[in-house]
mmCIF file of C-alpha atoms and ligand atoms in Angstrom:
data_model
loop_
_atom_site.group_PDB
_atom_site.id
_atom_site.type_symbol
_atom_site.label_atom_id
_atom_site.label_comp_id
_atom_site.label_asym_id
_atom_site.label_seq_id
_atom_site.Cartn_x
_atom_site.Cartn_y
_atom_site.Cartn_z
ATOM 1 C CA UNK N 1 -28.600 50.600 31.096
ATOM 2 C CA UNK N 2 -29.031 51.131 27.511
ATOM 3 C CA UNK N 3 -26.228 48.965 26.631
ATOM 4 C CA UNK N 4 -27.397 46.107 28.474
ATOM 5 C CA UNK N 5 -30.777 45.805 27.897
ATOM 6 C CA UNK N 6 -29.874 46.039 24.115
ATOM 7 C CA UNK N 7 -27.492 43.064 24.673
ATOM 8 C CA UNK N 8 -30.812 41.275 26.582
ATOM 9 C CA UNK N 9 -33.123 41.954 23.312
ATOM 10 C CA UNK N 10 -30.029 41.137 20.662
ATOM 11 C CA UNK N 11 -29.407 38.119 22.289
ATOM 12 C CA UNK N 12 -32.808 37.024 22.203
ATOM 13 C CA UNK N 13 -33.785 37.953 18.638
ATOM 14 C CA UNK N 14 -30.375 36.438 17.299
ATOM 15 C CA UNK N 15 -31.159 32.814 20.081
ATOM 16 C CA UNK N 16 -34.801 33.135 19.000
ATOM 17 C CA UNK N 17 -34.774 33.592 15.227
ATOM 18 C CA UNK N 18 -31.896 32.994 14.168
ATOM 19 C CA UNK N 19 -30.283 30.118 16.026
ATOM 20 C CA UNK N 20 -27.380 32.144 17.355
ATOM 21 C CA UNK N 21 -26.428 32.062 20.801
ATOM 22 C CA UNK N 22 -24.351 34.267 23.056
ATOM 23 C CA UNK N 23 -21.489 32.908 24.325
ATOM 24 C CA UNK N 24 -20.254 36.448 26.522
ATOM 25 C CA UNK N 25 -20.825 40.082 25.886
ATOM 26 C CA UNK N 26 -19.016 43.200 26.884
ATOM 27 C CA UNK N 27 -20.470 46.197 27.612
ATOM 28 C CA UNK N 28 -17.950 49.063 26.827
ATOM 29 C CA UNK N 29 -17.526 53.030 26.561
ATOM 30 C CA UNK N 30 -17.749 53.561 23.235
ATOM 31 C CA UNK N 31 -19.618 50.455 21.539
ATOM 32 C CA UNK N 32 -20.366 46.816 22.634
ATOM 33 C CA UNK N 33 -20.191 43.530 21.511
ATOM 34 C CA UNK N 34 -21.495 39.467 22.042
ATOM 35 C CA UNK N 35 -19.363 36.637 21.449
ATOM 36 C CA UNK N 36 -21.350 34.252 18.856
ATOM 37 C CA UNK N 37 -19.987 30.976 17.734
ATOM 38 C CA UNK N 38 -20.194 31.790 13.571
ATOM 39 C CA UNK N 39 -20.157 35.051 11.364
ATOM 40 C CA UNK N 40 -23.965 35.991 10.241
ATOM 41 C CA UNK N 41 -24.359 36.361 7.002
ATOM 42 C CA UNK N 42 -25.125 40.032 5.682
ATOM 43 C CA UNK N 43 -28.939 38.974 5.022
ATOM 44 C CA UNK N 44 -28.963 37.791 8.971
ATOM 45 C CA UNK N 45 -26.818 40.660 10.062
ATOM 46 C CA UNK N 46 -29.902 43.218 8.114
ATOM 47 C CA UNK N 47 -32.478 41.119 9.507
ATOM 48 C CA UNK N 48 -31.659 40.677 13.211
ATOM 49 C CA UNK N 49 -30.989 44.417 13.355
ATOM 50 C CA UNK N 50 -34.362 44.985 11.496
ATOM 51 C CA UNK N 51 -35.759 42.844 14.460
ATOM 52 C CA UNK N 52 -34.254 44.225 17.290
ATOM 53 C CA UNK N 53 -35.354 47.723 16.294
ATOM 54 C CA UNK N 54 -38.925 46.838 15.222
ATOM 55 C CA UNK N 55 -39.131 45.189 18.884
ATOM 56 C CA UNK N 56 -38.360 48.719 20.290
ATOM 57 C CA UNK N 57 -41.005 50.190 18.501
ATOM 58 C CA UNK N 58 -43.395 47.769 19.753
ATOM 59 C CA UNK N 59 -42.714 49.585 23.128
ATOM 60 C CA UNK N 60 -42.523 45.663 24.544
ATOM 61 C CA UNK N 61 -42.478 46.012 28.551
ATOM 62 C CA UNK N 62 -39.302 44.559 30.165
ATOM 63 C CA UNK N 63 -40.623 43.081 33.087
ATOM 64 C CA UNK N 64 -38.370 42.059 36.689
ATOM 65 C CA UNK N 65 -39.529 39.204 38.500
ATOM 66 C CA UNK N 66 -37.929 36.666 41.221
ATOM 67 C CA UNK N 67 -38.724 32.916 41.048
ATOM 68 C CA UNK N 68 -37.251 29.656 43.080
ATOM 69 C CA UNK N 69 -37.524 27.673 40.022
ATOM 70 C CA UNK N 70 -34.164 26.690 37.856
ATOM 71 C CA UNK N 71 -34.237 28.807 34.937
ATOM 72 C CA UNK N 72 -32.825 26.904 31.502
ATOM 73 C CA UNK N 73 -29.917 29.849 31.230
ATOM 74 C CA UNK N 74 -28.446 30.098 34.992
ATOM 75 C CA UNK N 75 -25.014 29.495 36.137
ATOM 76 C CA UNK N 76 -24.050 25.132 36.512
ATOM 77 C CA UNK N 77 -22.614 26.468 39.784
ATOM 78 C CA UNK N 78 -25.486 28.526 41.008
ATOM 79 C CA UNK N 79 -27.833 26.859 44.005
ATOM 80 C CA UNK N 80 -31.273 27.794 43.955
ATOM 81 C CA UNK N 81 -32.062 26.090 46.567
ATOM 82 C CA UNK N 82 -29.885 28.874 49.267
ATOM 83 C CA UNK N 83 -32.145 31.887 47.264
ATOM 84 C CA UNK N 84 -33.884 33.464 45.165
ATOM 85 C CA UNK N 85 -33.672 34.168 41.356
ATOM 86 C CA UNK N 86 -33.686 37.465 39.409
ATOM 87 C CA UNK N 87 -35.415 37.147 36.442
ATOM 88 C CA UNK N 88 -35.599 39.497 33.668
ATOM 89 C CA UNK N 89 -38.521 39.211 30.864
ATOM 90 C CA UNK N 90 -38.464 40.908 27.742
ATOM 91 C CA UNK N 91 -42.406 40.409 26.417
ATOM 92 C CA UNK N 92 -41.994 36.976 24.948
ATOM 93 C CA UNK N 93 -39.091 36.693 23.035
ATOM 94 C CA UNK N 94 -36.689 36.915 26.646
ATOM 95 C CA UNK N 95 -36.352 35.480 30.154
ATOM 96 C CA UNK N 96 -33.187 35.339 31.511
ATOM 97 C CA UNK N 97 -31.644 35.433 35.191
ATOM 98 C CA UNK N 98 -29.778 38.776 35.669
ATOM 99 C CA UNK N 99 -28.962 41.238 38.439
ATOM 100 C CA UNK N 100 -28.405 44.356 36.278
ATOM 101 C CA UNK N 101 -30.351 47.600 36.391
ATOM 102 C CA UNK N 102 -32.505 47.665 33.431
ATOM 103 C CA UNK N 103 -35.588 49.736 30.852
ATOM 104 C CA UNK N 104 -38.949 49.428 31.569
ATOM 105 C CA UNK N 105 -39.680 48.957 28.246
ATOM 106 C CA UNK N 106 -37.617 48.358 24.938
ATOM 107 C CA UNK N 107 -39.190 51.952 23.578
ATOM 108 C CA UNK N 108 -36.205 53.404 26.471
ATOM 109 C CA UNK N 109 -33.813 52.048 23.865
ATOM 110 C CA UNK N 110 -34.565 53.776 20.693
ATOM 111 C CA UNK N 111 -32.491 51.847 18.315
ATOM 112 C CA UNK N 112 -30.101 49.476 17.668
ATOM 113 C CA UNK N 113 -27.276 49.398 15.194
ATOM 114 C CA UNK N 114 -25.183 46.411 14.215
ATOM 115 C CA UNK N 115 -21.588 47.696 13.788
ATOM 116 C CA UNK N 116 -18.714 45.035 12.466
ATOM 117 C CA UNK N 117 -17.851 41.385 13.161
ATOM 118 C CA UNK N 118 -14.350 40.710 14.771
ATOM 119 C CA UNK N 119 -12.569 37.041 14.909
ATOM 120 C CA UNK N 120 -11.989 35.922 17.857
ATOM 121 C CA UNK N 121 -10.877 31.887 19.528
ATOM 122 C CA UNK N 122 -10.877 29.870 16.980
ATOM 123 C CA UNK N 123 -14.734 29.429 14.626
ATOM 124 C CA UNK N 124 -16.404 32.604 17.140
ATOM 125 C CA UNK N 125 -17.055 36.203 16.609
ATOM 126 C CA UNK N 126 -17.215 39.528 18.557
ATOM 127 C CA UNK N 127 -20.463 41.427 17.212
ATOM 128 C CA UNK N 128 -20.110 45.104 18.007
ATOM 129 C CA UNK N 129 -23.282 47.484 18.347
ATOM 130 C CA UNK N 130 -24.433 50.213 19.900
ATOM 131 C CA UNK N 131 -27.654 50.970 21.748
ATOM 132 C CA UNK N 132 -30.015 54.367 22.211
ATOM 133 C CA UNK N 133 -27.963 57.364 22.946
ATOM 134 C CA UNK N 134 -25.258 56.302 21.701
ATOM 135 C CA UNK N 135 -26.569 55.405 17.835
ATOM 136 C CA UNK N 136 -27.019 58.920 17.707
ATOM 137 C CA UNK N 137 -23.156 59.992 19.043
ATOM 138 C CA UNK N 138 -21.487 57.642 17.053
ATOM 139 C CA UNK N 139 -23.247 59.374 14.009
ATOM 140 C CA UNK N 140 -22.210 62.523 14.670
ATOM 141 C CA UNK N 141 -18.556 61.710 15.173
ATOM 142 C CA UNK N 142 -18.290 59.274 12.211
ATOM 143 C CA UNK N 143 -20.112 62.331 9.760
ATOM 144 C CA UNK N 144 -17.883 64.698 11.708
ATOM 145 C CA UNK N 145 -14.788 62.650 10.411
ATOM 146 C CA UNK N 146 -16.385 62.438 7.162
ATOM 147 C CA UNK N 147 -16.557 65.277 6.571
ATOM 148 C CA UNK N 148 -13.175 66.321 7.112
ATOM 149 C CA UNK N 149 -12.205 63.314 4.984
ATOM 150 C CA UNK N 150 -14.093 64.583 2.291
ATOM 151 C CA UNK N 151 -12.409 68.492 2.395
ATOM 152 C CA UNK N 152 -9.484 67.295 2.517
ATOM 153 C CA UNK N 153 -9.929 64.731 -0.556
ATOM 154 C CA UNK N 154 -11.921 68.370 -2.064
ATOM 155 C CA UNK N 155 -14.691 66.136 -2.820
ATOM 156 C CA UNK N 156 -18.756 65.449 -1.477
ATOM 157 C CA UNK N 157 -19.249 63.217 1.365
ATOM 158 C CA UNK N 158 -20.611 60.511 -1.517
ATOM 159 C CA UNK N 159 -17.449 60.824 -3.516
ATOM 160 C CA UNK N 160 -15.021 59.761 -0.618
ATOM 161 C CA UNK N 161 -15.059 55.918 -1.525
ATOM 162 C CA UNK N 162 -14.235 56.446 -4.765
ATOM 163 C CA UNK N 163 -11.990 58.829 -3.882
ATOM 164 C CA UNK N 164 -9.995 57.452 -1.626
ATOM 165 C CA UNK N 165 -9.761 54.439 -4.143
ATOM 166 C CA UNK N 166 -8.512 56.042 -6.956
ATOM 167 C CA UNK N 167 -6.015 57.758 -4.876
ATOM 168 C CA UNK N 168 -4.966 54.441 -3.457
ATOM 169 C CA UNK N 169 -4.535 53.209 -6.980
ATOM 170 C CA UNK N 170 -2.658 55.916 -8.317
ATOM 171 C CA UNK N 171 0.327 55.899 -4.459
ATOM 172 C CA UNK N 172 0.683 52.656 -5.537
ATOM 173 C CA UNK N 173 1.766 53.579 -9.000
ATOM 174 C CA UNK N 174 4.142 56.393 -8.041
ATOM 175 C CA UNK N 175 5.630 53.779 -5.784
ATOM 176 C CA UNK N 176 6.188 51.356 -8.502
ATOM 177 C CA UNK N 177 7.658 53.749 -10.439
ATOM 178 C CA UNK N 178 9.593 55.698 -7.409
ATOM 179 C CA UNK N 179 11.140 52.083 -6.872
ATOM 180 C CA UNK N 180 11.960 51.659 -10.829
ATOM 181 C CA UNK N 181 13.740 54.880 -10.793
ATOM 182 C CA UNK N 182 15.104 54.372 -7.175
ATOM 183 C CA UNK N 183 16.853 51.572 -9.094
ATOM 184 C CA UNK N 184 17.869 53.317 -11.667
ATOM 185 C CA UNK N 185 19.841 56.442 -10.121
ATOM 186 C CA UNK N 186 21.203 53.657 -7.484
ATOM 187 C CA UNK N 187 22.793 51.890 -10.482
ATOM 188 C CA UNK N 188 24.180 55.249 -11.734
ATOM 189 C CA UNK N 189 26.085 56.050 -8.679
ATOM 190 C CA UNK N 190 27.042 52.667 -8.443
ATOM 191 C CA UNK N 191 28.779 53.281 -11.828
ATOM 192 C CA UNK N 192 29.898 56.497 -11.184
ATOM 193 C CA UNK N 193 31.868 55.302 -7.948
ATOM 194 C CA UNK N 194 33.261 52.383 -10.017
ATOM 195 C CA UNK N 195 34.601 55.449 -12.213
ATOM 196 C CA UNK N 196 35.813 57.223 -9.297
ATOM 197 C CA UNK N 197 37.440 54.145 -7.624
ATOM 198 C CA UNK N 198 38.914 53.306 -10.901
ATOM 199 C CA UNK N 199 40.534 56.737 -11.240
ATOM 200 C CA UNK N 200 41.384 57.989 -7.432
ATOM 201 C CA UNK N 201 40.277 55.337 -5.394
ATOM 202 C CA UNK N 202 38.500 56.319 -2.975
ATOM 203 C CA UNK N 203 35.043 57.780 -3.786
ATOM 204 C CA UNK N 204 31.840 59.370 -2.039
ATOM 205 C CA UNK N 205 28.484 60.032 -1.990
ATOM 206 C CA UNK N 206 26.000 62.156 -0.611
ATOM 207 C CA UNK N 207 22.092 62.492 -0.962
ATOM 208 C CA UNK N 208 19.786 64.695 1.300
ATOM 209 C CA UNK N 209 16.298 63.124 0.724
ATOM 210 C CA UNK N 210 17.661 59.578 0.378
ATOM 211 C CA UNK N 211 17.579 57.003 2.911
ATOM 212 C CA UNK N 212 19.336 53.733 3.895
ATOM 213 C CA UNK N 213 17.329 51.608 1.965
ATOM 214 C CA UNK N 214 18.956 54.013 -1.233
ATOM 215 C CA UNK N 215 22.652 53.988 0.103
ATOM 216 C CA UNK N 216 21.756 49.626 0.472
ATOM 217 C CA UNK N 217 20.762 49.593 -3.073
ATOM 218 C CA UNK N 218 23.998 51.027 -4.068
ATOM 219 C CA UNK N 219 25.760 49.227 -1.632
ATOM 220 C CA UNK N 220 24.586 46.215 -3.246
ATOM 221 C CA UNK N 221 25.037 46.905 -7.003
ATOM 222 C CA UNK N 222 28.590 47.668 -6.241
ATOM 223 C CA UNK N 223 29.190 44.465 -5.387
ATOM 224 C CA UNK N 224 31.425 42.348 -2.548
ATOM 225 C CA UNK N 225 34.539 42.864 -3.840
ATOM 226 C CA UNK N 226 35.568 46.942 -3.628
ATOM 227 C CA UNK N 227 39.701 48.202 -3.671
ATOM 228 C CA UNK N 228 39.423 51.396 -2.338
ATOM 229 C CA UNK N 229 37.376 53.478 0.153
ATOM 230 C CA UNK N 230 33.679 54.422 -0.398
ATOM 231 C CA UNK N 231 31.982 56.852 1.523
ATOM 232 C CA UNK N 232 28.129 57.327 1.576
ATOM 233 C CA UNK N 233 25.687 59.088 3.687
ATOM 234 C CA UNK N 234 22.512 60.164 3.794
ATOM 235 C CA UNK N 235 19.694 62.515 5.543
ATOM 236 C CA UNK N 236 19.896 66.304 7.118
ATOM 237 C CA UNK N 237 19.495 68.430 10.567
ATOM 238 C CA UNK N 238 16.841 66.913 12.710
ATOM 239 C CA UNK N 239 15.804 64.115 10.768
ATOM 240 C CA UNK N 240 19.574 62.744 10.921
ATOM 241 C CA UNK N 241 20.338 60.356 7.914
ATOM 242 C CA UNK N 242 22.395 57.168 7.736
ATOM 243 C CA UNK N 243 26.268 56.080 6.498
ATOM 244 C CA UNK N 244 27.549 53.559 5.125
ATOM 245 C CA UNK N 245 31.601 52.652 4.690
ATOM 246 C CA UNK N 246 32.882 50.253 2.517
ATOM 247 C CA UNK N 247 35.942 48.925 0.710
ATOM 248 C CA UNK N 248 39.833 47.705 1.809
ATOM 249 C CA UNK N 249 39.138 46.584 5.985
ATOM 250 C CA UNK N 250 42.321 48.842 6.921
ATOM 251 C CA UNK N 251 40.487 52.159 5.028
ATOM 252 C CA UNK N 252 37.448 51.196 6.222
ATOM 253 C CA UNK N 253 38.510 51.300 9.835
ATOM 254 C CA UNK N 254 40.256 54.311 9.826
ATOM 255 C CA UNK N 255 37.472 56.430 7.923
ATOM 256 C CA UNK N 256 35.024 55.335 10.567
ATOM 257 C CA UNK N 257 37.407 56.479 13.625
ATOM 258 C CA UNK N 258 37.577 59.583 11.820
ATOM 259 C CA UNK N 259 33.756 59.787 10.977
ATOM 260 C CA UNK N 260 32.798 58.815 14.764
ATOM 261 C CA UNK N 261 34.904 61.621 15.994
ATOM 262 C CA UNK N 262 33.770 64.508 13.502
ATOM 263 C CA UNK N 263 30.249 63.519 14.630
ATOM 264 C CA UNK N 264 28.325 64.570 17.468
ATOM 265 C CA UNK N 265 25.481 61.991 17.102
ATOM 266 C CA UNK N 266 26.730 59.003 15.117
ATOM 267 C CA UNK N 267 26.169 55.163 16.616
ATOM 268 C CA UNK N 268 27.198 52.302 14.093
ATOM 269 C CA UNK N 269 28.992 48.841 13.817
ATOM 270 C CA UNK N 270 30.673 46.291 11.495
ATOM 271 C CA UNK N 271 33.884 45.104 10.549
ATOM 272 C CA UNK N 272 36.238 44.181 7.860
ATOM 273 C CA UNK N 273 35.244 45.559 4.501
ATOM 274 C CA UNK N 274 31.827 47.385 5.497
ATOM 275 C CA UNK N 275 30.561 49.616 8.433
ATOM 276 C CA UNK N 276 27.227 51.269 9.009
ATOM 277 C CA UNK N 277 26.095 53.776 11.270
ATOM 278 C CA UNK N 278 22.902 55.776 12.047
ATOM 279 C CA UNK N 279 23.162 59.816 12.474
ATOM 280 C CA UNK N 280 20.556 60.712 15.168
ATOM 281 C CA UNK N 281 20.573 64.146 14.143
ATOM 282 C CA UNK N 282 22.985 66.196 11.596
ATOM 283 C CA UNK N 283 24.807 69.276 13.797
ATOM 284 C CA UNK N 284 25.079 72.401 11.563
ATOM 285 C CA UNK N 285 28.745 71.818 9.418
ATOM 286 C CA UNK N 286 28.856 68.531 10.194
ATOM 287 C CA UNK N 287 27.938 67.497 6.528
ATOM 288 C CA UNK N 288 30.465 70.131 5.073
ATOM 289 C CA UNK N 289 33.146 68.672 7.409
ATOM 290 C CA UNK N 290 32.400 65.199 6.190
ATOM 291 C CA UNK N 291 32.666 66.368 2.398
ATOM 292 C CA UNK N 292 35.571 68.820 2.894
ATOM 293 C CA UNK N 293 37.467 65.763 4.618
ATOM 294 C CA UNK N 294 36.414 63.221 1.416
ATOM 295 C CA UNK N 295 37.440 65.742 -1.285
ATOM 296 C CA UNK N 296 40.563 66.511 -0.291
ATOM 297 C CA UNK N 297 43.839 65.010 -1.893
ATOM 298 C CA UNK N 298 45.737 61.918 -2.339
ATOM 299 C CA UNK N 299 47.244 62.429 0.457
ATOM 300 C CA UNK N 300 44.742 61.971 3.106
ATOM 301 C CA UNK N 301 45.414 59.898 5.889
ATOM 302 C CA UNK N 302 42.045 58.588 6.340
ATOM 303 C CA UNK N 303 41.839 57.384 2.613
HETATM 304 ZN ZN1 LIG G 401 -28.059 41.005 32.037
#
């Protein structure tokens, strides 16, 4: 009831003094919101709420009347002529035809606050608020969160914006440089298996915390054109890891028939010179098994 006859008074002040009209409104469980045709500014946005809330401490009565007369805001559709209409009157700023259950007077509402503005259909806007009981929830849960925010950043409440800006600042750093040196070790390896191929070839590699995106990079910097067999694969136990085959088509094909039968829960594809697979989970020995079969000999069938 709340909700609504907030939505009555918004409406009004926004139609009234402003020039805004409603286009639809939604009354939900948590907060509400009018569909206006253009975004007020944030002077408008202060001011209407200012409005609304110094109309609810004018304690203006919210009057319900029924009339046989057209009013300006009823339905195209609607025939006034087969009954009667329901008209709801909010002091003077409102009169509008509604069959809702409403205040007595706009003191019942105790405030009004204007929440954010949401695009929506082309040029309009969704304007969320909330209404009486629910001003004061919404408080309570949004200092609650604060609050933790702010222990957790081990800073005051006023602090978090900065806070959680500088901290912003500073992930975005560590991933510029994670990616520089991603690069770097990448192009290591890469010339450490051309070393490897060079000398046995056939060549491997392994990496725990890495992920595809680090076995790609290598991938990449090695180039098209591989003789030989290389072997890398990534991740451990639960959080499985990923693999990635590639060299002569023949080696290729035969490393991966032995790779999908060593592992429980492997699930890959490609052909010719490269093959890549995703390991659901790692089984315990599964990644010594892969490395005892990679180091051993020249004379390995699979290589
Ligand atoms: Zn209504």
């Amino acid at each position: 009831m709340q909700q609504h006859s907030g939505q009555h008074l918004l409406s009004a002040v926004m139609e009234t003094h402003f020039g805004i009209s409603t286009l639809g409104w939604s009354l939900d469980l948590d907060t509400s919101s009018v569909e206006i045709p253009r975004k007020p500014t944030a002077e408008e946005q202060e001011m209407i709420q200012i409005c609304c809330n110094k109309l609810i401490r004018d304690l203006v009565p919210v009057t319900v009347s029924s009339t046989k007369e057209a009013v300006s805001s009823l339905p195209k559709d609607y025939d006034v002529t087969s009954g009667l209409v329901r008209v709801i009157t909010i002091g003077e700023i409102d009169k509008n035809p509604c069959c809702g259950t409403h205040v007595t007077n706009t003191g019942y509402l105790q405030q009004i606050v204007l929440l954010h503005l949401t695009p929506v259909r082309g040029t309009n806007f969704r304007l969320h608020f909330v209404v009486g009981d629910r001003v004061a929830r919404l408080l309570t849960k949004s200092y609650k969160s604060l609050r933790t925010v702010s222990a957790d950043l081990s800073c005051g409440i006023d602090d978090v914006e900065e806070k959680v800006k500088s901290s912003l600042e500073l992930t975005r750093n560590l991933q510029r440089k994670e990616k520089y040196w991603r690069f770097i070790v990448a192009a290591d390896e890469a010339n450490r298996i051309r070393m490897e191929l060079e000398r046995r070839g056939r060549a491997y590699v392994y990496r725990a915390e890495a992920g595809l995106d680090f076995l790609t990079n290598v991938s990449i910097q090695l180039g098209q054109e591989i003789t030989g067999l290389v072997v890398m694969f990534s991740g451990e136990g639960n959080n499985g890891g990923s693999i990635i085959v590639v060299g002569d088509p023949v080696k290729v094909k035969n490393m991966t028939t032995r790779i999908t039968t060593i592992l429980k829960h492997v699930k890959g594809g490609g052909k010719g010179a490269k093959w890549q697979g995703k390991v659901s989970k790692w089984e315990k020995g599964e990644i010594e098994q892969m490395k005892q079969m990679l180091e051993i000999g020249e004379n390995n069938a699979y290589c």
